[in-house]
Amino acid sequence: MKPAPFRYADPGSLDEALDVLVAEGEGAKVLAGGQSLIPLLSMRLAAPATLVDINRVPGLDAVEATGDGVRVGALVRHRQLLEDDAAARVQPLLARATANVAHPAIRNRGTTVGSIAHADPSGEMTSVLALTDGSVTVASPGGRSTVGWRDLFVGPLETSIHGPAVVVDAFFPALPPRSGTAFAEIARRKGDYAVCGAGVVVTLSDDRTVERVTASYISVGLVPEVHDLTEAVHGQTVEQADWAAAGALARTLVDPDGDLHASADYRRLLVGVLTERTLADAAVEALERTAA
Amino acid sequence: MTTKLFGEPVRRREDARLITGKGRYLDDIGAQALAAAFVRSPHAHARITDIDVEGALDVEGLVAIYTYEDLTGPMAEPLPVLIPHPQLHAPRTGYPLANGEVNHVGEPVVMVVATDRYIAEDAAERIVVSYEELPVVVGVDAARDAAAAVHEEIPDNVAARHHQETGDVEAALAGSPRTLSFTQYIERSACMPLEGKGVHARWDPADASLRVYSSTQASTSVRAAIAAKLELSLEDVEVIAPDVGGGFGVKIVHPWPEELLVPMAAIRLGHEVKWAEDRREHFIGSAHERQQRQEITVGFDDEGRITALDVHAWHDNGAYTPYGIIVPIVTATQLVGPYAIPVYRVVVESVYTNTVIVTPYRGAGRPQGCFAMERTMDRIADVLGLDRAEVRRRNLIQADQFPYDHHLTFQDGRPVIYDSGDYPGLLAKLEALVDWPGIEERRAEAASRGKLLGAGMALYVEGTGPGPYEGGHVQVLGSGKVLVSTGLTSQGQGHETSFAQIVASELGVPIEDVEVTTGDTRRFPYAVGTFASRAAVMSGNAIALAARGVREKALRIAAEVLEADPDDLEIADSVVGVKGTPGATIPLRTVAVLSNPLRYAFDEAAKQATQFARAGSDDKPPVAEGDAPGLEHRDYYSPIRSTFASGAHAAVVEIDPTTWEIDVVSYAVVHDCGNVVNPMIVEGQVHGGVAQGVAGALYERMAYDADGQLQNASFMDFLMPYASEVPDVVIDHQQTPSPLNPLGIKGAGEAGVIPGTAAIASAIEDATGRRIASMPISPTELYDVMRSPNAELTAAAGRRTGVGA
Amino acid sequence: MTSVDTERSITVTVNGVPREATVPVRRLLSDALRHDLGLTGTHVGCEHGVCGACTVLVDGSPVRSCLVFAVQVDGASVTTVEGLAHDDHQGGQVLHPVQEAFRECHALQCGFCTPGFLVTIAAGLEARDRTAEITEEEVDEIVGGNLCRCTGYANIKKAVRHAAATMKDAG
Ligand SMILES: Cc1cc2nc3c(=O)[nH]c(=O)nc-3n(C[C@H](O)[C@H](O)[C@H](O)COP(=O)(O)OP(=O)(O)OC[C@H]3O[C@@H](n4cnc5c(N)ncnc54)[C@H](O)[C@@H]3O)c2cc1C
Ligand code: FES
Ligand code: FES
C-alpha cells in the first residue's frame, strides 16, 4: 500500500497554486489535509499525476465568525473549527457536527473545506453546509466565484468544480433568530463514519410555536439533501410538538442505500429515530434563544 | 516452589525496550534489503491463461520477477499439508506462486523484487495476468450444495469428514423424554494482529548459510520447511522470530508462501530481501477462522439433564487445508465443555470454499463449540422454563469426578481426559460476580429507562498445552548471568518475564540476572510453537526442569567444594550455602567457573574461583563419565496429554429498542488456569481475549460477496473495536492446579475469547425474546430479526410481559 | 515559479535534532522516519489512518504519519516515541510518566501499538490542566483513536490515569 509516483508542488500563494494547477493540467489534484486523499493514493484507488499541496498558501487558515455566518478557510483543520467558540455561537451546528468527525489525530490534520470538496455523503460537513444553506468560494484562473451547496454536490465524491480551481473557503450562514439546532449520529464504532446521522434546525415563530423545521442526513442518499419537515409539526408548541410525526415524515422523504453496515430499511429507521431525538433538543435550544 | 517470584505480578522485562521504541520487529530489520511485493489474484476462482510482465521491465529499480515457471525442485510442488489426518481424505494446498489456477482472491501469482516497496508495487501494478474465470463457491451452505466445486476433483467440496461418537446416539435420543433440534451459524473473523506477517532473508555466499527473520509463531518449523523446500542442509539455515507484533494463530501457519519465496530470492539474488505484509495483503492473503453451520439435536429429561447430544457441523476451511483439520477437531472435542454428556456424536464436515484459508484464530474452534453447547443449554432452559444457570449446574461434571474421561480423541491424538477442575465452583463464583439473581431487578430498572436488558452466560473447558514437547536450556555463566532459552516464540505473552520468574524461583537467583531468549533457532533448535495456550505449560515446565537440572549440578559441585552433603545445601540470592550454617558458602557464579575444568583466568570470576579447589582424584578424568563441562542443563517436557483449563463468562447487554444498538454493560469472567506464574500477565491475556470475544460477537466479520470478493478488507470496514467498544471486565479467579505437570499450571492464552459469542448471543436473546441463531450480530441485523414475521419467540419471552417490540 | 518535483531534500527537526534527507515526494512520513532516518519505533499497522500505530507529533499535535508525506513536514518538528524520554545528563534517560505508567500497569503486550498510544497520550496529558483530576471522559477521548489487538484496552486506560496522577503530583 504505497502511492504511485506523482509530481509535487507546494506553492507559496494562491496565484502560484492556480498557475501550477493550470500548468500541470488534467492530472493535477489539490492536496489539503490529506486524510481522505492519501489513503486513496496508498491503496492506488487514485493516481493523480501531480499533487498541488496548498498547505503553504498563506491566508487560508482563518475562521471568521460574524453576524452573518462563519467563513472557514481552506486550511482550517477540523480541530480548529471544533475549538472556535465564536463560530460555535454563530452557528452551533459546526462544533456539534465536527465533534463527530473521526478521531482527534485525524481532526488535527483534516480540513473542513477538504471534506466538503471531497463530497463524501458520509461526511458530516457536507450535510452541515447543506442544512445551513451554505456555499463555498472557488478560486480559479478566471477569478473567484461563490457556489451554493445545491450546485456544488453532484454525486458521491463528486462536485461541480472542474479544471484548475481551489476552494478557498466555505461559508456557513448564521443560525437564524428564534432557532435551535442539534446533531446526532450513530456509528458502528465511535469515530467511524456514521451509519446514519442527522442535523436539524427548528425555528419558532414569535408565539413560540414551531414555524419551520429542516433536516439533513449523513450517509443517506448520494448527495446531501435538506428536507423540510415543517408540515408535521407546524404551529405546535415545543412542549407538545409531535416530533415522532416529523420523524415519520422524514422516513418517507429519504431514499437511503444499504451497505455492509446497514440495510436501507435500517437507515430509514434511524432517520426517524434521530430526527425525533434531535428535534426535541433543537426545539429546546430554540426556545432558550427565543427567550433570550 | 522455593522463592516468592513464582505467582507474583512481576513487571515485564520486555517492556523497557518496547516503550522506548527499541523493539525490533520484522520491518525494523534490514534497512538495505530489497523489497518484495506480490501480484495477487483479483478473482476467487480462475484459470491463469497468461502472465505478461513486459510492462514492468522498464520500471527503474526493478530487480527480479518470479512466477511459478521460475520455481524448481520442491518449490514447484504444492505446499505441505502440515498436519495430515486419516479423516482428511481430500487435502489440498496451494503452490508458493499459483500454478495455473487460483482459488481465492489474494492468492500470490507473481513475486516482484525491487529496490524498495514503492517501486516493487509500481512494477507489480504493470504486470498483466489474464484469467479465465471459474464458478465461485462462497460460504458453507454453497459448499454443501456443491453446485460448483472449488477443486475439480472434489465435486462435493468435502475435504474431511471428522466423526466421533461415545455411544449409540440414535438409541439414546429415541429413549430421551424430550428432544429438540436446531440449526445455527457462526461467521468468519480473523486474528488480525496489528503487525502483519513479514520475512527477511540474508544469504551468506561465503559460508553458504541463510539467516531468516520471520514474524512467526514457529521459527523452528519455518527453518525445517525452508531447508526442505530450498534443498539446504538444516545446519545452514537459521530462523529467528524477532519481536512479533501479535499473532493469535495466523503466524503459526507455515511455511507461508512468502516464507519460502523471500529466502529463495535472497539466495538467487545474493542480496538481502524483505517482505513486510501490508494490511490489505493480510486481509486477503493470510488466514481467517470461525465460519460453521451447526445442526444440533439434544435429548434431555424434565429436569434438564442431557441424555444425548448429536451435532452435525459444516466447517468452512477456505480454499486449502495446509493446517489440516485442527479447527474442526477442536470444535468437535471441546464442544462438550464442562458437562457430563452420556452419549455424544459429532460429525464435522470440513468444506472447501473460494476464500482465504481457515486456520486457528485464538480459540481455534472452541468458540464455535462453546456456541453450540451453551446455546443448547439455553434452549433446554427455555423449553423447561428453568433458570439457565440451574440447567447448567445440573449437567456439570462434579469436582470429585476427576480425572474425567469423555471418551473422545483430542487434536493431538490423545484422549480427552480432564485432569482437574471445579466447575460448580466456577458457576457459583460467576453467579455471585455478575449478581445473576439480581438480573430481573436490573431488567426492570433498564425498562424504566426504555432499554431492553438481558443477561447470558457461557462456560467452557479448554484443552491447553498439548504436546508433543517443548524444551528449555538454562546456563549459569561465570559472570553470574543466567541464560535461558526455549524454542517457542513470543508475541506479547511476556515469556521473557514469566520464564525468568520460573528460573529465578527454581534456581534461587535474582530475576535481574536471568536473560530469556525465545524463538531463535540458533539458541534452541527444537520446538513445536506457540499456539493452543501451550507456551507457559510446555516451555514453562521444560525450563523449570532445566533449571532443576542446573540446580542439582550446582549443588553437586558446591558439595564437593564445601565438603557437605548436597541435600544440606540451598541456593539463595545466587549463593550456595549450607542450610543453617552461615559462612560456608560459595557464589553460584563461582560454581559455574568450577564446572569447567579449563579455566583461563580471563576475568575476576575465574581468578576468584582458584581459591576453591574442586576435589578430584588422580585416577579419574577431569570430566567424569556422564558429566559435561559448564553449569548448564537442557531438558524437555513432554506431557502425556493436555491439561484442561476452564472458565465461565457472563455478559449483560442493554439494547435500545429504537435503534437496536447493543451495549455490553457488564462483563464478568471467572477463570481457572491452575497455578499462575504471573497473575498480571494472565489477567492481561483475559482482557485481550474478552475484547476479541466481544468483537467476534458484535463487530467483526469477513464479508464476502457472492463473487468471493472480500468487501471489507480494511480497518475502515472490518470493525476491530477501539477502546470505546470494549466493555469493562470484572474478573474472579479459581485455582485448580494441574496434576499433570511439575508446576501445576494450565494454559491461559486463549480462554478469554471462547465464550464471548455464546454469552452475548444468550444475553441478546434474553433481552429481546427473539431467538438468536446466527452470530455475530449487528444492530441492522437485530432490527431484521425483530421485525421478521419468521423470527422465533423464546418461551421465556412468552412468560414475561412487555418484552420485545 | 513554484517548482514541481519528484524528489526533494528536506530538513526536519526530529526529537529535537535537525535531520536532513532526500526523499521521493511520494514517501510517506512513516516510511521516511522508519527507513530514511532509522527511527523504527514508529510502527505501521494499516497505512490508511485507522489504527494509529504510526502516530507521531507534528509541531506538538498527534497526526498519523502514514497520512502525511515526508515533504510536507519540511521545516517542521516531529516527535516520535524515541523522543519521549529525556536525558538525565548522567548518561541515562528519564522516561516520560506515560512510559513508566505503561510498564507499571501492564498496558502493552506485543508492543506494536504502543508507540502510537504513547505519543498520543503524552500529548493529550500535556495539553490538559494537569492539576485537575483526570475524568473518564478525558481518558476515553485520549485513547479512543488507536487500535490495540492485545490488551483489550483496560490496562491502557489504567496507565493513562496512572500517568495523569504522576504528572499531577509532579505539579
Ligand atoms: C480513519 C479516518 C476516519 C475518518 N472519519 C471521518 C468521519 O467520521 N467523518 C468525516 O467527515 N470525515 C472523516 N474522515 C475524513 C477526514 O475528515 C478528512 O479530513 C476529510 O474528508 C478531507 O479533508 P482533507 O483536508 O484531509 O482533504 P484531502 O484528503 O487533502 O482532500 C480530499 C479531496 O478534496 C480535494 N480538496 C481538498 N481541499 C480542497 C480545496 N481547498 N480545494 C479543492 N479541492 C480540495 C482534494 O483534491 C481531494 O480530492 C476520516 C478519515 C480517516 C483517515
Ligand atoms: S499505520 Fe497509520 S494509522 Fe495505521
Ligand atoms: S499490545 Fe499488541 S497491539 Fe497493542
XYZ file of N, CA, C and O in Angstrom, chain B residues 11-16 18-23 25 27-29 31 116 118-119 122 189-196 243-246 248 274 278-280 283 361-362 491-494 680-685 687-689 691-692 695 700 713-716 718 720-724 726-728, chain C residues 24 26-32 34-35 39-53 64 69 81-85 93 95 98-100 102-115 117-118 136 140 143-155 157-158 161:
568
model
N 6.689 -7.047 37.091
C 6.589 -6.165 35.921
C 7.415 -6.731 34.774
O 8.468 -7.326 34.999
N 6.949 -6.489 33.564
C 7.553 -7.198 32.435
C 8.925 -6.670 32.066
O 9.161 -5.468 31.996
N 9.803 -7.599 31.748
C 11.177 -7.250 31.427
C 11.300 -6.805 29.972
O 12.194 -6.058 29.622
N 10.366 -7.261 29.117
C 10.459 -6.865 27.712
C 10.033 -5.408 27.507
O 10.332 -4.799 26.494
N 9.329 -4.852 28.498
C 8.745 -3.528 28.294
C 9.782 -2.429 28.109
O 9.547 -1.473 27.356
N 10.913 -2.556 28.801
C 11.907 -1.471 28.751
C 12.221 -1.089 27.305
O 12.276 0.090 26.961
N 10.342 -1.943 24.600
C 9.151 -1.696 23.779
C 8.543 -0.312 24.024
O 7.921 0.250 23.130
N 8.728 0.232 25.211
C 8.143 1.549 25.475
C 9.062 2.689 25.051
O 8.677 3.853 25.107
N 10.260 2.350 24.635
C 11.166 3.416 24.203
C 11.410 3.369 22.699
O 12.269 4.071 22.175
N 10.655 2.527 22.013
C 10.810 2.445 20.562
C 11.997 1.600 20.142
O 12.424 1.636 18.999
N 12.523 0.799 21.066
C 13.699 -0.005 20.730
C 13.353 -1.457 20.440
O 14.238 -2.300 20.310
N 12.068 -1.745 20.364
C 11.695 -3.095 19.943
C 12.264 -3.338 18.553
O 12.598 -2.404 17.822
N 11.053 -5.276 15.447
C 10.055 -6.064 14.724
C 10.574 -6.319 13.317
O 11.583 -5.732 12.896
N 9.890 -5.517 10.237
C 10.179 -4.471 9.257
C 11.219 -3.465 9.786
O 11.587 -2.523 9.093
N 11.673 -3.666 11.014
C 12.732 -2.805 11.537
C 14.105 -3.349 11.146
O 15.128 -2.719 11.398
N 14.096 -4.528 10.560
C 15.343 -5.224 10.244
C 15.674 -5.021 8.770
O 14.781 -4.966 7.932
N 17.682 -2.569 6.790
C 17.472 -1.283 6.123
C 17.931 -1.325 4.661
O 17.426 -0.588 3.820
N 12.899 -0.758 -3.567
C 12.079 -0.519 -2.377
C 10.632 -0.894 -2.661
O 10.263 -1.238 -3.793
N 7.887 0.771 -2.717
C 7.114 1.626 -3.627
C 7.321 1.154 -5.068
O 6.365 1.005 -5.842
N 8.593 0.932 -5.381
C 8.918 0.546 -6.758
C 8.418 -0.866 -7.057
O 7.922 -1.148 -8.150
N 4.981 -0.507 -7.946
C 4.850 0.076 -9.296
C 4.956 -1.024 -10.349
O 4.165 -1.088 -11.294
N -14.191 -14.433 11.277
C -13.433 -13.263 11.708
C -11.967 -13.566 11.401
O -11.698 -14.418 10.560
N -11.062 -12.902 12.073
C -9.653 -13.211 11.850
C -8.801 -12.684 12.994
O -9.208 -11.799 13.739
N -7.612 -13.246 13.086
C -6.675 -12.883 14.162
C -6.354 -11.392 14.145
O -6.382 -10.717 15.154
N -5.992 -10.937 12.969
C -5.732 -9.524 12.744
C -4.720 -8.899 13.726
O -5.001 -7.881 14.350
N -3.541 -9.517 13.866
C -2.518 -8.873 14.691
C -2.192 -7.502 14.107
O -2.325 -7.306 12.892
N -1.792 -6.585 14.956
C -1.553 -5.231 14.446
C -0.325 -5.186 13.527
O -0.253 -4.355 12.638
N 0.605 -6.086 13.757
C 1.711 -6.221 12.810
C 1.365 -7.367 11.867
O 1.037 -8.462 12.318
N 1.457 -7.120 10.587
C 1.221 -8.185 9.614
C 2.362 -9.189 9.663
O 3.264 -9.105 10.488
N 10.971 -9.461 17.694
C 9.755 -9.030 18.372
C 8.610 -9.205 17.381
O 8.732 -8.823 16.213
N 7.532 -9.791 17.845
C 6.412 -10.074 16.950
C 5.184 -9.301 17.436
O 4.812 -9.390 18.606
N 4.617 -8.544 16.512
C 3.516 -7.652 16.880
C 2.164 -8.331 16.892
O 1.230 -7.903 16.222
N 2.069 -9.391 17.655
C 0.806 -10.112 17.767
C 0.742 -11.261 16.784
O 1.327 -11.216 15.691
N -1.870 -14.524 17.482
C -3.235 -15.042 17.709
C -3.560 -16.233 16.824
O -4.713 -16.553 16.630
N 13.412 -8.467 1.671
C 12.431 -8.380 2.753
C 11.031 -8.209 2.184
O 10.829 -7.561 1.168
N 1.405 -5.864 3.936
C 0.594 -4.693 4.275
C -0.812 -5.152 4.668
O -1.149 -6.336 4.606
N -1.618 -4.215 5.140
C -2.890 -4.606 5.739
C -3.823 -5.258 4.744
O -4.504 -6.212 5.042
N -3.825 -4.739 3.516
C -4.723 -5.359 2.538
C -4.281 -6.793 2.248
O -5.100 -7.701 2.171
N -5.470 -9.083 4.920
C -6.883 -9.450 4.831
C -7.123 -10.556 3.804
O -7.902 -11.469 4.046
N -7.536 -19.288 14.862
C -7.519 -17.937 15.416
C -7.863 -18.128 16.884
O -8.875 -18.765 17.199
N -7.051 -17.602 17.751
C -7.260 -17.667 19.202
C -8.595 -18.325 19.562
O -9.665 -17.791 19.268
N 4.721 -13.513 21.233
C 4.042 -12.439 20.503
C 3.343 -11.520 21.477
O 2.248 -11.061 21.247
N 3.989 -11.293 22.615
C 3.395 -10.373 23.572
C 2.928 -11.022 24.856
O 2.338 -10.364 25.712
N 3.177 -12.326 24.993
C 2.690 -13.027 26.186
C 3.587 -12.829 27.396
O 3.329 -13.393 28.459
N 4.676 -12.104 27.251
C 5.525 -11.817 28.403
C 6.399 -12.988 28.825
O 6.742 -13.126 29.990
N -0.531 -10.857 36.770
C -0.704 -9.642 35.978
C -0.770 -10.000 34.488
O -1.622 -9.501 33.740
N 0.129 -10.878 34.082
C 0.169 -11.274 32.674
C -1.069 -12.088 32.312
O -1.681 -11.884 31.256
N -1.477 -12.990 33.190
C -2.666 -13.805 32.907
C -3.902 -12.912 32.785
O -4.710 -13.065 31.874
N -4.013 -11.946 33.681
C -5.157 -11.047 33.612
C -5.142 -10.258 32.303
O -6.183 -10.031 31.685
N -3.959 -9.870 31.876
C -3.829 -9.170 30.589
C -4.309 -10.043 29.438
O -4.969 -9.567 28.510
N -3.994 -11.320 29.509
C -4.456 -12.246 28.463
C -5.986 -12.337 28.472
O -6.621 -12.396 27.427
N -8.134 -10.007 29.537
C -8.674 -8.760 28.989
C -8.631 -8.771 27.459
O -9.605 -8.416 26.796
N -7.493 -9.151 26.926
C -7.335 -9.149 25.470
C -8.268 -10.149 24.814
O -8.856 -9.882 23.765
N -8.414 -11.311 25.437
C -9.289 -12.335 24.889
C -10.737 -11.887 24.894
O -11.467 -12.074 23.922
N -11.865 -8.889 24.788
C -12.074 -7.871 23.753
C -12.292 -8.545 22.401
O -13.163 -8.139 21.623
N -11.531 -9.587 22.128
C -11.717 -10.297 20.856
C -13.030 -11.074 20.844
O -13.660 -11.231 19.800
N -15.664 -8.540 20.205
C -15.517 -8.138 18.807
C -16.143 -9.176 17.884
O -16.869 -8.839 16.948
N -16.962 -7.852 14.364
C -16.113 -8.320 13.271
C -16.746 -9.433 12.464
O -17.340 -10.340 13.023
N -12.036 -5.376 3.336
C -10.622 -5.651 3.563
C -9.851 -4.409 4.001
O -8.824 -4.055 3.430
N -10.363 -3.713 4.992
C -9.621 -2.591 5.548
C -10.083 -2.371 6.976
O -11.165 -2.831 7.359
N -9.277 -1.678 7.743
C -9.670 -1.373 9.121
C -10.833 -0.382 9.170
O -11.437 -0.167 10.203
N -11.110 0.251 8.042
C -12.242 1.152 7.969
C -13.547 0.359 8.095
O -14.477 0.789 8.752
N -13.673 -3.388 8.434
C -13.589 -4.551 9.323
C -13.459 -3.943 10.711
O -12.473 -3.279 11.017
N -12.626 -3.775 13.910
C -11.890 -4.121 15.117
C -12.183 -3.046 16.157
O -12.092 -1.865 15.864
N -12.561 -3.435 17.346
C -13.007 -2.415 18.296
C -11.893 -1.490 18.800
O -10.763 -1.930 19.005
N -12.267 -0.257 18.958
C -11.442 0.689 19.714
C -11.802 0.528 21.194
O -12.714 -0.239 21.547
N -11.144 1.285 22.039
C -11.442 1.215 23.474
C -12.923 1.489 23.728
O -13.529 0.918 24.635
N -13.515 2.352 22.904
C -14.905 2.739 23.121
C -15.883 1.582 22.971
O -17.010 1.661 23.449
N -15.133 -1.687 23.859
C -14.810 -2.820 24.730
C -15.338 -2.544 26.137
O -15.044 -1.505 26.713
N -16.144 -3.466 26.668
C -16.717 -3.216 27.997
C -15.672 -3.371 29.104
O -14.631 -3.998 28.904
N -15.978 -2.792 30.242
C -15.163 -3.067 31.422
C -15.399 -4.517 31.819
O -16.505 -5.039 31.669
N 11.891 10.785 -2.229
C 10.902 10.927 -3.299
C 9.683 11.627 -2.696
O 9.371 11.402 -1.517
N 6.687 11.095 -2.933
C 5.579 10.230 -2.511
C 5.895 9.485 -1.210
O 5.067 8.709 -0.739
N 7.067 9.695 -0.670
C 7.462 8.992 0.542
C 6.547 9.398 1.703
O 6.445 10.583 2.036
N 5.895 8.418 2.314
C 5.071 8.720 3.488
C 5.983 9.073 4.656
O 7.091 8.540 4.777
N 5.517 9.949 5.514
C 6.330 10.319 6.671
C 6.700 9.085 7.492
O 7.829 8.964 7.982
N 5.753 8.159 7.623
C 6.044 6.936 8.391
C 7.250 6.217 7.808
O 8.147 5.779 8.539
N 7.299 6.096 6.491
C 8.425 5.402 5.861
C 9.709 6.206 5.981
O 10.793 5.637 6.144
N 9.587 7.513 5.871
C 10.791 8.344 5.972
C 11.405 8.226 7.368
O 12.612 8.075 7.518
N 11.026 5.769 9.490
C 11.488 4.407 9.752
C 12.681 4.029 8.896
O 13.665 3.493 9.396
N 12.575 4.322 7.603
C 13.579 3.762 6.702
C 14.655 4.755 6.295
O 15.789 4.360 6.046
N 14.414 5.588 12.449
C 13.637 5.633 13.695
C 12.486 4.637 13.596
O 11.354 4.983 13.260
N 12.798 3.397 13.895
C 11.822 2.324 13.669
C 10.839 2.164 14.827
O 10.018 1.251 14.810
N 10.926 3.034 15.797
C 9.963 2.978 16.900
C 8.549 3.282 16.441
O 7.581 2.794 17.012
N 8.407 4.088 15.422
C 7.086 4.397 14.865
C 6.655 3.215 13.999
O 7.369 2.835 13.082
N 5.505 2.651 14.292
C 5.091 1.437 13.592
C 3.986 1.704 12.579
O 3.303 2.729 12.660
N 3.844 0.760 11.682
C 2.840 0.894 10.633
C 1.910 -0.313 10.702
O 2.345 -1.442 10.530
N 0.648 -0.065 10.979
C -0.289 -1.173 11.142
C -1.354 -1.249 10.076
O -1.984 -2.282 9.905
N -1.612 -0.139 9.363
C -2.686 -0.217 8.368
C -2.433 0.643 7.139
O -2.955 0.372 6.087
N -1.687 1.717 7.303
C -1.434 2.647 6.202
C -2.708 3.220 5.601
O -2.729 3.624 4.451
N -3.789 3.237 6.390
C -4.929 4.030 5.929
C -5.571 4.824 7.051
O -6.757 5.128 6.983
N -4.792 5.111 8.071
C -5.236 6.107 9.041
C -6.100 5.621 10.181
O -6.505 6.421 11.021
N -6.369 4.322 10.239
C -7.340 3.864 11.221
C -6.706 3.387 12.528
O -7.246 3.614 13.603
N -5.540 2.736 12.450
C -5.048 2.052 13.649
C -4.303 2.958 14.613
O -4.269 2.700 15.806
N -3.648 3.981 14.097
C -2.944 4.896 14.988
C -1.556 4.448 15.423
O -0.874 5.170 16.157
N -1.105 3.270 14.976
C 0.225 2.806 15.388
C 1.314 3.770 14.931
O 2.365 3.876 15.550
N -1.352 11.120 12.082
C -0.986 9.818 11.523
C 0.164 10.021 10.542
O -0.033 10.697 9.518
N 2.849 13.213 3.825
C 4.071 12.951 3.057
C 5.250 13.600 3.768
O 5.124 14.674 4.369
N 8.243 8.234 19.348
C 8.362 7.552 20.645
C 9.802 7.622 21.164
O 10.030 7.702 22.372
N 10.752 7.641 20.242
C 12.149 7.695 20.673
C 12.465 9.017 21.378
O 13.466 9.123 22.084
N 11.615 10.017 21.156
C 11.887 11.319 21.740
C 11.077 11.633 22.992
O 11.108 12.756 23.490
N 10.366 10.654 23.504
C 9.512 10.933 24.670
C 10.315 11.044 25.957
O 10.043 11.866 26.821
N 11.295 10.181 26.093
C 12.127 10.228 27.297
C 13.131 11.366 27.131
O 13.412 11.791 26.023
N 18.490 7.946 30.914
C 17.296 8.575 30.392
C 16.213 8.616 31.451
O 16.093 7.690 32.258
N 12.356 8.443 31.754
C 11.192 8.114 30.940
C 10.083 9.134 31.174
O 9.973 9.714 32.252
N 4.173 8.633 31.097
C 3.271 7.665 30.452
C 4.037 6.391 30.087
O 3.483 5.294 30.096
N 5.305 6.518 29.801
C 6.110 5.308 29.548
C 6.210 4.480 30.825
O 6.017 3.265 30.816
N 6.503 5.165 31.922
C 6.563 4.477 33.221
C 5.225 3.796 33.512
O 5.179 2.652 33.953
N 2.911 2.771 31.495
C 2.630 1.610 30.649
C 3.276 0.356 31.225
O 2.693 -0.717 31.228
N 4.493 0.510 31.714
C 5.184 -0.637 32.280
C 4.513 -1.047 33.602
O 4.233 -2.217 33.839
N 4.233 -0.063 34.403
C 3.665 -0.326 35.723
C 2.284 -0.987 35.617
O 1.950 -1.869 36.389
N 1.503 -0.565 34.655
C 0.118 -1.044 34.549
C -0.050 -2.185 33.550
O -1.177 -2.563 33.234
N 1.038 -2.699 33.011
C 0.962 -3.769 32.011
C 0.036 -3.358 30.863
O -0.882 -4.076 30.483
N 0.316 -2.184 30.323
C -0.537 -1.626 29.276
C -0.078 -2.052 27.884
O -0.568 -1.523 26.893
N 0.860 -2.961 27.811
C 1.283 -3.442 26.494
C 1.536 -4.934 26.561
O 1.918 -5.455 27.600
N 1.259 -5.572 25.446
C 1.608 -6.987 25.323
C 2.627 -7.137 24.201
O 3.819 -7.142 24.447
N 2.166 -7.178 22.948
C 3.157 -7.317 21.875
C 3.928 -6.029 21.667
O 5.009 -6.030 21.092
N 3.364 -4.914 22.072
C 4.082 -3.645 21.983
C 3.997 -2.956 20.640
O 4.580 -1.892 20.451
N 3.259 -3.544 19.696
C 3.266 -2.950 18.354
C 2.465 -1.657 18.295
O 2.847 -0.704 17.633
N 1.355 -1.622 19.019
C 0.530 -0.410 19.032
C 1.106 0.644 19.966
O 0.677 1.801 19.950
N 2.005 0.217 20.839
C 2.432 1.031 21.974
C 2.993 2.404 21.604
O 2.600 3.405 22.214
N 3.902 2.498 20.644
C 4.442 3.831 20.340
C 3.363 4.844 19.968
O 3.410 5.997 20.411
N 0.204 4.820 20.874
C -0.515 5.189 22.095
C 0.323 6.160 22.934
O -0.189 7.158 23.438
N 1.599 5.827 23.089
C 2.431 6.641 23.989
C 2.492 8.095 23.551
O 2.309 9.000 24.367
N -13.010 10.188 33.374
C -13.110 9.029 32.476
C -13.354 9.477 31.033
O -12.876 8.850 30.099
N -11.124 8.372 27.873
C -11.702 7.763 26.675
C -11.333 8.547 25.415
O -11.028 7.972 24.370
N -7.503 7.928 24.477
C -7.098 6.629 23.917
C -8.012 6.166 22.783
O -7.734 5.163 22.139
N -9.080 6.940 22.533
C -10.154 6.444 21.675
C -9.830 6.227 20.211
O -10.565 5.535 19.522
N -8.745 6.792 19.712
C -8.493 6.709 18.273
C -7.389 5.745 17.884
O -6.919 5.772 16.750
N -6.955 4.907 18.806
C -5.883 3.961 18.481
C -6.361 2.530 18.708
O -7.048 2.251 19.686
N -5.955 1.640 17.812
C -6.320 0.235 17.951
C -5.234 -0.546 18.678
O -4.046 -0.327 18.445
N -5.667 -1.438 19.540
C -4.761 -2.417 20.138
C -5.453 -3.755 20.026
O -6.625 -3.880 20.364
N -4.754 -4.753 19.532
C -5.375 -6.066 19.376
C -5.098 -6.964 20.584
O -5.716 -8.008 20.708
N -4.167 -6.576 21.430
C -3.738 -7.491 22.502
C -4.370 -7.239 23.851
O -4.721 -8.175 24.550
N -4.458 -5.985 24.262
C -4.693 -5.715 25.686
C -6.148 -5.574 26.074
O -6.458 -5.575 27.270
N -7.036 -5.384 25.119
C -8.420 -5.098 25.490
C -8.572 -3.733 26.132
O -9.626 -3.409 26.664
N -7.535 -2.940 26.101
C -7.538 -1.515 26.497
C -7.640 -1.227 27.997
O -7.339 -0.107 28.422
N -8.087 -2.188 28.800
C -8.331 -1.874 30.214
C -7.060 -1.299 30.857
O -7.105 -0.276 31.549
N -5.949 -1.962 30.603
C -4.717 -1.506 31.250
C -4.139 -0.258 30.592
O -3.378 0.474 31.218
N -6.055 2.228 29.637
C -6.798 3.298 30.314
C -6.259 3.495 31.735
O -6.134 4.631 32.202
N -5.944 2.376 32.360
C -5.375 2.452 33.708
C -4.060 3.244 33.678
O -3.799 4.077 34.552
N -4.625 6.984 33.545
C -4.960 7.531 34.869
C -3.713 7.598 35.738
O -3.464 8.592 36.422
